[in-house]
């Protein structure tokens, strides 16, 4: 019998899939081009971004000869030699650029043209007379970019290459800085650190390129870390491997600063509270933890384990979990009916509801023992937890009085003032189109209504409804329907009021027979976009999607092949959705009154 030694190979289809499916986003592909430039020892790297193309150019070594092209461009996965690259590990990243468009690479006296979608794995290699130093990558995109996508790519690239020590320009603007020239709170032989107990995120950079952003609670402190040595990252380059020796030393440094911050003051940050909650859930509790303000209640007040134990006893040994700031739950707490734990604390404990919270805490203190004076604190908490009952906010709904409470607009946070101004702007349009007198729009709070009016001069909008504007066009359409509903009331609607057939007929005529809702929603979206840009911020993704729709309609000039609808048709569809939403509003109000 003959034994033959064979070697495994890769089918062309698998390589095609690797090239096309490893690509997550275009900005990730552009980042690969930037890192390739650093690996090629470039002194400058530039990115030019347009709706239909991307150009990445560097003045590095490029491909010196045909052999390098065959080994490192044409062949995927050729291993790096130790120390020959800053970032490179797999020699697969260029495939991400291939996946998004036709590629033309110019380097020294060579040009490589790639069209994965059109020609598969075949590419053209030719020698040209004109020498191009470094490497220039031109990508003719398969899919044209919308304004929101361009903005998203710019935002991502500014963040991702922030500390690359080679100057990187995006559309002519430098977006990177050498970390050695920046100010840091801590510097070790392994990394630069800008740490703060008040920051909620920790950004980790691998030699200047962002690898991951994690909640500060993961390491007990937030800020920025830029490694001085290469980190071992996963294939997707979005996490550090658990075996990375450099990051092990970085984690030890983070823990040292987290412990220092939490020990020097009783006032903890949200990140530190999150970290300590995780420790408690794991049964890791110290004597000092009994005096630290770890838990948060519905009013945002902080409780140590000792004070939490006492609060349970004072509030009928009952606990519920709710959103922080829930006005209904605040009243439940103020009347001493239950300890109302903020949802954020429950989630930090790894719990979804009050029952899980109690079970977790009972397990955490079951075998807990301290010596000396504090032992009675443990015993007291254990006894109170044993007697604690759980409840839901709805269990107390019938016991709490409902009110309508106007608020002072001047005391609103800046973000809510912007939303209020957007609502006010659309209100002028709604009043004019309905042929009624304009009413002042003011903020308010109520457990009963989404909005209410005196029927003549003022409409109050419940502040929780402001968040509708952050949900995009549909949310703005619902807000417009809510305002139209209030304008139809000719008297106060804070007491019992009827919605008869005539009322609904008038409401139907306003919503369906005119484009009032669509245009009012347009005005809100446009105002929010302008307000964001005036404040030197990028508009939110929902607003950018709205601008995308208008851009698409303008490019298409109507509705080609039935794929796009006209703006008026879109407004009518949104108006129908708003009518349904308004009916839901009425149903909710009637059900609340009946209760």
Coordinates of C-alpha atoms in Angstrom, one line a residue:
X1 CA 0.0 0.0 0.0
X2 CA 1.4 3.4 -1.0
X3 CA 1.1 6.4 1.4
X4 CA 1.0 9.8 -0.3
X5 CA 1.3 13.1 1.6
X6 CA -1.1 15.8 0.4
X7 CA -1.8 19.4 1.3
X8 CA -5.2 21.1 1.8
X9 CA -6.1 23.9 -0.6
X10 CA -8.7 26.6 -0.9
X11 CA -11.4 26.6 -3.5
X12 CA -11.8 29.9 -5.4
X13 CA -15.4 30.2 -4.2
X14 CA -14.2 30.3 -0.6
X15 CA -11.7 33.0 -1.4
X16 CA -14.5 35.0 -3.1
X17 CA -16.6 34.7 0.0
X18 CA -13.8 35.7 2.3
X19 CA -13.2 38.9 0.2
X20 CA -16.9 39.9 -0.1
X21 CA -18.2 38.8 3.3
X22 CA -15.4 40.0 5.6
X23 CA -16.3 43.5 4.7
X24 CA -18.5 45.1 7.4
X25 CA -18.7 48.7 6.4
X26 CA -17.1 51.0 3.9
X27 CA -15.4 53.0 6.6
X28 CA -13.8 49.7 7.9
X29 CA -12.5 49.1 4.4
X30 CA -11.1 52.7 4.2
X31 CA -9.4 52.1 7.6
X32 CA -7.6 49.0 6.1
X33 CA -6.3 51.3 3.4
X34 CA -5.0 53.7 6.0
X35 CA -3.3 51.0 8.0
X36 CA -1.7 49.6 4.8
X37 CA -0.2 53.0 4.3
X38 CA 1.3 53.1 7.8
X39 CA 2.7 49.6 7.3
X40 CA 4.3 50.9 4.1
X41 CA 6.1 53.5 6.1
X42 CA 4.3 56.4 4.6
X43 CA 4.8 59.9 5.9
X44 CA 1.4 61.2 4.7
X45 CA -1.9 59.4 4.0
X46 CA -4.9 61.2 2.3
X47 CA -8.5 60.2 1.9
X48 CA -10.9 61.8 -0.6
X49 CA -14.5 60.9 -0.1
X50 CA -17.3 61.5 -2.6
X51 CA -20.8 60.0 -3.1
X52 CA -19.6 57.7 -5.9
X53 CA -15.9 57.2 -5.1
X54 CA -13.1 56.9 -2.5
X55 CA -9.4 57.7 -3.1
X56 CA -6.8 56.6 -0.6
X57 CA -3.2 57.7 -1.3
X58 CA 0.1 57.4 0.5
X59 CA 3.7 58.1 -0.1
X60 CA 5.0 54.8 1.3
X61 CA 7.1 52.1 -0.3
X62 CA 4.3 50.7 -2.5
X63 CA 5.0 47.4 -4.3
X64 CA 8.6 47.4 -5.4
X65 CA 8.3 44.7 -8.2
X66 CA 6.2 42.1 -9.8
X67 CA 7.2 39.4 -7.2
X68 CA 5.8 41.5 -4.4
X69 CA 2.6 42.0 -6.3
X70 CA 2.3 38.3 -6.8
X71 CA 3.1 37.4 -3.2
X72 CA 1.4 40.2 -1.3
X73 CA -1.4 41.6 -3.6
X74 CA -2.4 38.7 -5.7
X75 CA -2.0 36.1 -2.9
X76 CA -4.2 36.4 0.2
X77 CA -2.9 35.2 3.6
X78 CA 0.9 35.4 2.9
X79 CA 2.3 35.6 6.5
X80 CA 4.1 38.6 7.8
X81 CA 7.6 38.4 9.1
X82 CA 8.1 39.6 12.6
X83 CA 8.5 43.4 12.7
X84 CA 7.7 44.0 9.0
X85 CA 4.4 45.7 9.7
X86 CA 2.8 48.0 12.3
X87 CA -0.7 46.6 12.0
X88 CA -0.7 43.9 9.4
X89 CA -1.2 40.3 10.6
X90 CA -3.4 38.4 8.1
X91 CA -2.8 40.1 4.7
X92 CA -6.5 39.9 4.0
X93 CA -7.7 43.5 4.6
X94 CA -7.5 44.8 1.0
X95 CA -10.3 42.4 0.2
X96 CA -12.6 44.7 2.1
X97 CA -11.8 47.5 -0.4
X98 CA -12.5 45.1 -3.3
X99 CA -15.9 44.4 -1.9
X100 CA -17.3 48.0 -2.2
X101 CA -16.3 49.0 -5.7
X102 CA -14.1 48.7 -8.8
X103 CA -10.5 49.2 -7.6
X104 CA -7.6 50.7 -9.4
X105 CA -4.3 50.5 -7.6
X106 CA -1.3 52.6 -8.9
X107 CA 2.1 51.8 -7.3
X108 CA 5.5 52.6 -8.7
X109 CA 5.3 51.5 -12.4
X110 CA 2.4 49.1 -11.9
X111 CA -1.4 49.3 -12.1
X112 CA -3.8 46.7 -10.9
X113 CA -7.5 46.9 -11.8
X114 CA -10.0 44.8 -9.8
X115 CA -13.7 44.3 -10.3
X116 CA -14.9 41.6 -8.0
X117 CA -18.6 41.9 -8.9
X118 CA -17.9 42.2 -12.6
X119 CA -15.0 39.8 -13.1
X120 CA -14.8 37.7 -9.9
X121 CA -11.2 36.8 -8.9
X122 CA -9.6 37.9 -12.2
X123 CA -7.7 41.2 -12.2
X124 CA -5.6 43.1 -14.7
X125 CA -1.9 43.8 -14.0
X126 CA 0.0 46.1 -16.3
X127 CA 3.2 48.2 -16.4
X128 CA 2.9 51.8 -17.2
X129 CA 5.4 54.5 -18.3
X130 CA 4.5 57.0 -15.6
X131 CA 5.9 56.1 -12.2
X132 CA 3.6 56.6 -9.2
X133 CA 5.5 56.8 -5.8
X134 CA 3.8 55.1 -2.9
X135 CA 0.3 53.8 -3.6
X136 CA -2.9 55.3 -4.8
X137 CA -6.2 53.3 -4.5
X138 CA -9.2 54.6 -6.4
X139 CA -12.5 52.9 -5.6
X140 CA -15.4 53.4 -8.0
X141 CA -18.2 52.5 -5.6
X142 CA -20.8 49.9 -6.6
X143 CA -23.5 51.8 -4.6
X144 CA -23.7 55.5 -4.5
X145 CA -23.5 57.0 -1.0
X146 CA -26.4 59.0 0.6
X147 CA -25.6 62.2 2.6
X148 CA -26.1 60.3 5.9
X149 CA -23.6 57.6 4.9
X150 CA -21.0 60.2 3.9
X151 CA -21.4 61.9 7.2
X152 CA -21.3 58.6 9.1
X153 CA -18.0 57.7 7.4
X154 CA -16.4 61.0 8.1
X155 CA -17.5 60.8 11.8
X156 CA -16.1 57.3 12.1
X157 CA -12.8 58.0 10.4
X158 CA -12.1 61.1 12.6
X159 CA -12.6 58.9 15.7
X160 CA -10.9 55.7 14.4
X161 CA -7.5 57.3 13.3
X162 CA -7.4 60.0 16.0
X163 CA -4.0 58.9 17.3
X164 CA -2.2 57.6 14.3
X165 CA 1.3 59.1 14.4
X166 CA 1.3 59.5 10.6
X167 CA -0.6 62.6 9.4
X168 CA -3.9 61.4 7.9
X169 CA -6.1 63.9 6.0
X170 CA -9.8 63.5 5.1
X171 CA -10.9 65.8 2.2
X172 CA -7.9 68.0 3.0
X173 CA -8.4 68.2 6.8
X174 CA -5.9 66.5 9.1
X175 CA -7.8 64.1 11.4
X176 CA -4.9 62.4 13.2
X177 CA -2.4 63.4 15.8
X178 CA 0.8 61.9 17.2
X179 CA -0.1 60.7 20.7
X180 CA 3.4 61.7 21.9
X181 CA 2.5 65.3 21.3
X182 CA -0.8 65.1 23.3
X183 CA -1.5 65.6 27.0
X184 CA -2.2 62.5 29.1
X185 CA -3.1 62.0 32.7
X186 CA -0.9 58.9 32.9
X187 CA 1.9 57.5 30.7
X188 CA 3.6 54.2 31.2
X189 CA 6.0 52.2 29.0
X190 CA 3.0 50.3 27.6
X191 CA 0.5 53.1 26.8
X192 CA -0.8 56.6 27.1
X193 CA -3.8 57.1 29.3
X194 CA -6.4 59.9 29.6
X195 CA -8.6 58.5 32.4
X196 CA -11.6 60.1 34.1
X197 CA -14.1 58.7 36.6
X198 CA -16.8 60.9 35.0
X199 CA -16.5 59.4 31.5
X200 CA -19.0 56.6 30.6
X201 CA -16.9 55.0 27.8
X202 CA -13.4 53.6 27.6
X203 CA -11.8 53.8 24.1
X204 CA -8.9 51.5 23.4
X205 CA -6.5 52.3 20.6
X206 CA -4.0 49.9 19.1
X207 CA -1.0 52.1 18.1
X208 CA -3.4 55.0 17.4
X209 CA -6.2 53.0 15.6
X210 CA -9.4 52.5 17.6
X211 CA -10.0 48.8 18.4
X212 CA -13.0 49.0 20.7
X213 CA -15.2 51.2 22.9
X214 CA -16.6 49.6 26.0
X215 CA -18.7 50.8 28.9
X216 CA -16.5 52.3 31.6
X217 CA -18.1 49.9 34.1
X218 CA -16.2 47.0 32.5
X219 CA -12.9 48.3 34.0
X220 CA -14.3 50.7 36.5
X221 CA -13.0 53.9 34.8
X222 CA -13.5 55.7 31.5
X223 CA -11.4 57.7 29.1
X224 CA -8.9 56.8 26.4
X225 CA -6.0 54.4 26.2
X226 CA -3.5 54.4 23.3
X227 CA -1.0 51.5 23.3
X228 CA 2.6 52.0 22.5
X229 CA 3.0 48.4 21.4
X230 CA 0.9 46.3 19.1
X231 CA -2.1 44.6 20.7
X232 CA -3.2 41.1 19.7
X233 CA -6.5 41.7 18.1
X234 CA -9.1 39.4 16.6
X235 CA -9.7 38.8 12.9
X236 CA -12.3 41.6 12.8
X237 CA -10.0 44.0 14.6
X238 CA -12.8 45.0 17.0
X239 CA -11.5 43.4 20.2
X240 CA -8.3 42.5 22.0
X241 CA -7.6 38.8 22.6
X242 CA -7.7 37.6 26.2
X243 CA -4.1 36.3 25.8
X244 CA -2.6 39.7 24.8
X245 CA 0.4 40.3 27.2
X246 CA 0.4 44.1 26.5
X247 CA -3.3 44.5 27.3
X248 CA -2.9 42.5 30.5
X249 CA -0.6 45.2 31.8
X250 CA -2.9 47.9 30.6
X251 CA -5.9 46.3 32.4
X252 CA -3.8 46.2 35.6
X253 CA -3.1 49.9 35.2
X254 CA -6.8 50.6 34.7
X255 CA -7.8 48.6 37.8
X256 CA -5.2 50.5 39.9
X257 CA -6.8 53.9 38.9
X258 CA -10.3 52.6 39.3
X259 CA -9.6 51.4 42.8
X260 CA -7.9 54.7 43.6
X261 CA -10.9 56.8 42.4
X262 CA -13.5 54.7 44.2
X263 CA -11.6 54.7 47.5
X264 CA -10.7 58.4 47.8
X265 CA -14.3 59.6 47.7
X266 CA -17.8 58.4 48.7
X267 CA -19.2 60.1 45.6
X268 CA -19.1 57.4 42.9
X269 CA -19.5 57.8 39.1
X270 CA -22.1 55.8 37.2
X271 CA -19.3 53.6 35.8
X272 CA -18.0 52.9 39.3
X273 CA -21.5 52.1 40.5
X274 CA -22.0 49.7 37.6
X275 CA -18.7 48.0 38.4
X276 CA -19.5 47.6 42.1
X277 CA -23.0 46.3 41.3
X278 CA -21.4 43.6 39.2
X279 CA -19.1 42.8 42.1
X280 CA -22.0 42.5 44.5
X281 CA -23.9 40.3 42.1
X282 CA -20.9 38.0 42.1
X283 CA -20.9 37.9 45.9
X284 CA -17.7 40.1 46.2
X285 CA -18.7 42.6 48.9
X286 CA -16.4 44.3 51.4
X287 CA -17.1 46.2 54.6
X288 CA -16.4 49.5 52.8
X289 CA -19.1 48.7 50.2
X290 CA -21.8 49.0 53.0
X291 CA -21.0 52.7 53.1
X292 CA -20.6 53.5 49.4
X293 CA -23.6 55.0 47.6
X294 CA -24.1 52.2 45.0
X295 CA -27.8 51.9 44.4
X296 CA -30.0 54.5 42.7
X297 CA -33.7 55.0 43.2
X298 CA -36.4 56.5 41.0
X299 CA -35.5 60.1 42.1
X300 CA -31.8 59.6 41.4
X301 CA -30.9 59.4 45.0
X302 CA -28.0 57.1 46.0
X303 CA -28.1 54.4 48.6
X304 CA -25.4 52.4 50.3
X305 CA -26.2 48.8 51.2
X306 CA -26.8 50.0 54.8
X307 CA -29.2 52.8 53.7
X308 CA -30.9 50.5 51.2
X309 CA -31.6 48.0 54.1
X310 CA -33.2 50.8 56.2
X311 CA -35.2 52.1 53.2
X312 CA -36.7 48.6 52.6
X313 CA -37.8 48.6 56.2
X314 CA -39.4 52.1 56.0
X315 CA -41.1 51.3 52.7
X316 CA -43.2 48.3 53.7
X317 CA -40.4 45.8 52.7
X318 CA -41.6 46.2 49.1
X319 CA -39.4 46.8 46.1
X320 CA -40.2 47.6 42.4
X321 CA -38.0 48.4 39.4
X322 CA -38.8 51.4 37.2
X323 CA -37.3 54.0 35.0
X324 CA -35.4 56.8 36.8
X325 CA -37.6 59.9 36.9
X326 CA -40.9 58.0 36.5
X327 CA -43.3 60.5 38.1
X328 CA -45.9 57.9 39.0
X329 CA -43.2 55.8 40.8
X330 CA -41.9 58.9 42.6
X331 CA -45.3 59.3 44.2
X332 CA -45.4 55.7 45.1
X333 CA -42.1 56.1 46.9
X334 CA -43.0 59.4 48.5
X335 CA -46.1 57.8 50.0
X336 CA -43.9 55.1 51.5
X337 CA -45.5 52.2 49.6
X338 CA -42.3 50.7 48.0
X339 CA -38.6 51.2 47.4
X340 CA -38.5 52.2 43.7
X341 CA -35.1 51.0 42.4
X342 CA -33.9 52.7 39.2
X343 CA -33.8 50.3 36.2
X344 CA -30.1 51.1 35.6
X345 CA -29.2 49.7 39.0
X346 CA -31.2 46.5 38.4
X347 CA -29.5 46.1 35.0
X348 CA -26.0 46.6 36.6
X349 CA -26.9 43.8 38.9
X350 CA -27.7 41.7 35.9
X351 CA -31.4 41.7 36.6
X352 CA -34.5 42.4 34.5
X353 CA -37.1 42.8 37.3
X354 CA -37.6 43.1 41.0
X355 CA -37.8 39.4 41.6
X356 CA -34.4 38.8 40.1
X357 CA -33.0 41.7 42.1
X358 CA -34.2 40.2 45.4
X359 CA -33.0 36.7 44.5
X360 CA -29.5 38.1 43.5
X361 CA -29.1 40.1 46.6
X362 CA -30.3 37.3 48.9
X363 CA -27.7 35.0 47.3
X364 CA -25.0 37.7 47.6
X365 CA -25.3 38.1 51.3
X366 CA -26.3 34.5 52.2
X367 CA -22.8 33.5 53.4
X368 CA -21.4 37.0 54.0
X369 CA -19.6 37.5 57.3
X370 CA -17.7 40.5 58.7
X371 CA -16.0 40.7 62.0
X372 CA -16.6 43.5 64.5
X373 CA -19.0 46.4 64.6
X374 CA -20.3 46.0 61.0
X375 CA -21.6 42.5 61.4
X376 CA -25.0 43.8 62.5
X377 CA -25.3 45.6 59.2
X378 CA -25.0 42.3 57.3
X379 CA -27.5 40.6 59.6
X380 CA -30.0 43.5 59.2
X381 CA -29.8 43.5 55.4
X382 CA -30.2 39.7 55.3
X383 CA -33.3 39.9 57.5
X384 CA -34.9 42.7 55.5
X385 CA -34.2 40.9 52.2
X386 CA -35.8 37.8 53.6
X387 CA -39.1 39.7 54.2
X388 CA -39.1 41.8 51.1
X389 CA -42.0 41.5 48.6
X390 CA -41.9 42.6 45.0
X391 CA -44.4 44.8 43.1
X392 CA -45.0 46.5 39.8
X393 CA -45.7 50.2 39.3
X394 CA -49.2 49.3 37.9
X395 CA -50.1 47.7 41.3
X396 CA -50.3 51.2 42.7
X397 CA -51.9 53.0 39.8
X398 CA -55.3 53.3 41.4
X399 CA -53.9 54.8 44.6
X400 CA -52.0 57.8 43.1
X401 CA -53.6 61.1 42.1
X402 CA -53.1 62.2 38.5
X403 CA -52.4 65.9 37.8
X404 CA -51.5 68.3 35.0
X405 CA -48.4 70.3 35.9
X406 CA -47.1 73.1 33.7
X407 CA -43.3 73.5 33.6
X408 CA -41.0 76.5 33.2
X409 CA -39.5 76.3 29.7
X410 CA -36.4 78.2 30.9
X411 CA -35.6 75.3 33.3
X412 CA -35.5 72.6 30.5
X413 CA -32.2 71.1 29.5
X414 CA -30.7 72.5 26.3
X415 CA -31.5 69.4 24.3
X416 CA -35.2 69.6 25.3
X417 CA -35.4 73.3 24.5
X418 CA -34.3 72.5 21.0
X419 CA -37.1 69.9 20.7
X420 CA -39.6 72.3 22.2
X421 CA -38.6 75.0 19.6
X422 CA -39.0 72.5 16.8
X423 CA -42.5 71.8 18.1
X424 CA -43.3 75.5 18.3
X425 CA -42.2 76.1 14.8
X426 CA -44.5 73.4 13.4
X427 CA -47.3 74.8 15.6
X428 CA -47.3 78.0 13.7
X429 CA -47.8 76.1 10.4
X430 CA -50.6 73.9 11.9
X431 CA -52.5 76.9 13.2
X432 CA -52.3 78.7 9.9
X433 CA -53.4 75.7 7.9
X434 CA -56.3 75.0 10.2
X435 CA -57.4 78.7 10.2
X436 CA -57.3 79.1 13.9
X437 CA -55.5 81.4 16.3
X438 CA -51.9 80.4 17.2
X439 CA -51.5 79.0 20.7
X440 CA -48.3 79.1 22.8
X441 CA -46.6 75.7 23.2
X442 CA -45.3 75.0 26.7
X443 CA -43.9 72.0 28.4
X444 CA -45.8 70.1 31.1
X445 CA -45.9 66.8 33.1
X446 CA -48.9 64.6 33.6
X447 CA -49.5 60.9 34.3
X448 CA -52.8 61.2 32.3
X449 CA -52.4 63.0 29.0
X450 CA -49.8 63.3 26.3
X451 CA -50.9 67.0 25.8
X452 CA -53.6 69.3 27.0
X453 CA -54.9 72.8 26.2
X454 CA -57.0 75.6 27.7
X455 CA -58.8 75.8 24.4
X456 CA -57.7 79.3 23.5
X457 CA -54.2 80.5 24.2
X458 CA -51.9 77.6 25.2
X459 CA -51.1 73.9 24.5
X460 CA -49.0 72.0 27.0
X461 CA -47.0 69.0 25.7
X462 CA -46.0 66.3 28.2
X463 CA -42.2 66.4 28.2
X464 CA -41.9 62.6 27.7
X465 CA -43.6 63.1 24.3
X466 CA -40.6 65.3 23.2
X467 CA -38.8 62.0 22.5
X468 CA -41.1 61.4 19.5
X469 CA -39.0 63.9 17.6
X470 CA -35.9 61.7 18.1
X471 CA -37.6 58.8 16.3
X472 CA -37.6 60.4 12.9
X473 CA -40.3 61.2 10.5
X474 CA -43.0 59.0 12.0
X475 CA -42.4 60.4 15.4
X476 CA -42.7 64.0 14.1
X477 CA -45.9 63.0 12.3
X478 CA -47.4 61.7 15.5
X479 CA -46.4 65.0 17.3
X480 CA -48.1 67.0 14.5
X481 CA -51.2 64.9 14.9
X482 CA -51.1 65.5 18.6
X483 CA -50.9 69.2 18.1
X484 CA -53.7 69.2 15.5
X485 CA -55.9 67.2 18.0
X486 CA -55.4 69.9 20.7
X487 CA -56.1 72.7 18.3
X488 CA -59.5 71.2 17.6
X489 CA -60.5 71.6 21.3
X490 CA -62.2 74.9 21.8
X491 CA -62.3 74.6 25.5
X492 CA -60.1 73.0 28.3
X493 CA -59.6 69.3 28.0
X494 CA -58.1 68.6 31.4
X495 CA -61.5 67.5 32.7
X496 CA -64.0 65.1 31.1
X497 CA -64.4 65.9 27.4
X498 CA -66.2 64.1 24.6
X499 CA -64.9 63.1 21.2
X500 CA -68.1 62.7 19.3
X501 CA -68.6 61.9 15.6
X502 CA -68.3 65.6 14.6
X503 CA -64.9 65.9 16.4
X504 CA -63.5 62.8 14.6
X505 CA -64.8 64.0 11.3
X506 CA -63.0 67.4 11.7
X507 CA -59.9 65.6 12.8
X508 CA -60.1 63.2 9.8
X509 CA -60.5 66.2 7.4
X510 CA -57.4 67.9 8.9
X511 CA -55.2 64.8 8.8
X512 CA -56.3 63.1 5.6
X513 CA -57.7 65.8 3.3
X514 CA -54.7 68.1 3.6
X515 CA -50.9 67.6 3.7
X516 CA -50.7 69.4 7.0
X517 CA -49.3 66.5 9.0
X518 CA -46.6 65.8 6.4
X519 CA -45.5 69.4 6.1
X520 CA -45.6 70.0 9.8
X521 CA -43.4 66.9 10.3
X522 CA -41.0 68.2 7.5
X523 CA -40.7 71.5 9.4
X524 CA -39.7 69.7 12.6
X525 CA -37.1 67.6 10.9
X526 CA -35.6 70.5 9.0
X527 CA -35.5 72.6 12.2
X528 CA -33.6 69.8 14.1
X529 CA -31.1 69.4 11.2
X530 CA -30.4 73.1 11.1
X531 CA -30.2 73.4 14.9
X532 CA -27.6 70.5 15.0
X533 CA -25.4 72.0 12.3
X534 CA -25.7 75.5 13.9
X535 CA -24.3 73.9 17.1
X536 CA -21.4 72.3 15.1
X537 CA -22.9 68.8 15.5
X538 CA -23.9 66.2 13.0
X539 CA -27.6 65.7 12.7
X540 CA -28.9 62.4 14.2
X541 CA -29.2 59.3 12.0
X542 CA -33.0 59.6 11.9
X543 CA -32.8 63.2 10.6
X544 CA -30.1 62.1 8.0
X545 CA -32.5 59.4 6.8
X546 CA -35.1 62.1 6.2
X547 CA -32.5 64.1 4.1
X548 CA -31.7 60.9 2.3
X549 CA -35.3 60.5 1.2
X550 CA -35.4 64.0 -0.3
X551 CA -32.0 63.4 -2.0
X552 CA -33.2 60.1 -3.4
X553 CA -36.4 61.7 -4.7
X554 CA -34.5 64.6 -6.3
X555 CA -32.0 62.2 -8.0
X556 CA -34.8 59.9 -9.2
X557 CA -37.2 62.6 -10.3
X558 CA -40.2 60.7 -9.0
X559 CA -40.7 57.0 -8.5
X560 CA -38.7 54.9 -11.0
X561 CA -39.7 51.3 -11.4
X562 CA -42.1 51.8 -8.5
X563 CA -39.2 51.8 -6.0
X564 CA -39.7 55.4 -4.7
X565 CA -42.7 57.4 -3.7
X566 CA -43.3 61.1 -4.2
X567 CA -43.0 63.4 -1.2
X568 CA -46.8 64.1 -1.2
X569 CA -47.5 60.3 -1.2
X570 CA -45.0 59.9 1.6
X571 CA -46.7 62.6 3.6
X572 CA -50.1 61.0 3.0
X573 CA -48.8 57.6 4.2
X574 CA -47.3 59.2 7.3
X575 CA -50.6 61.0 7.9
X576 CA -52.5 57.7 7.9
X577 CA -50.0 56.4 10.4
X578 CA -50.5 59.6 12.5
X579 CA -54.3 59.2 12.4
X580 CA -53.9 55.7 13.8
X581 CA -51.5 57.0 16.4
X582 CA -53.9 59.8 17.4
X583 CA -56.7 57.2 17.8
X584 CA -54.3 55.3 20.1
X585 CA -53.8 58.6 22.1
X586 CA -57.5 59.0 22.5
X587 CA -57.9 55.4 23.6
X588 CA -55.1 55.7 26.2
X589 CA -56.7 58.9 27.6
X590 CA -60.1 57.4 27.8
X591 CA -58.8 54.2 29.5
X592 CA -56.9 56.3 32.0
X593 CA -59.9 58.4 32.9
X594 CA -62.0 55.3 33.3
X595 CA -59.4 53.9 35.7

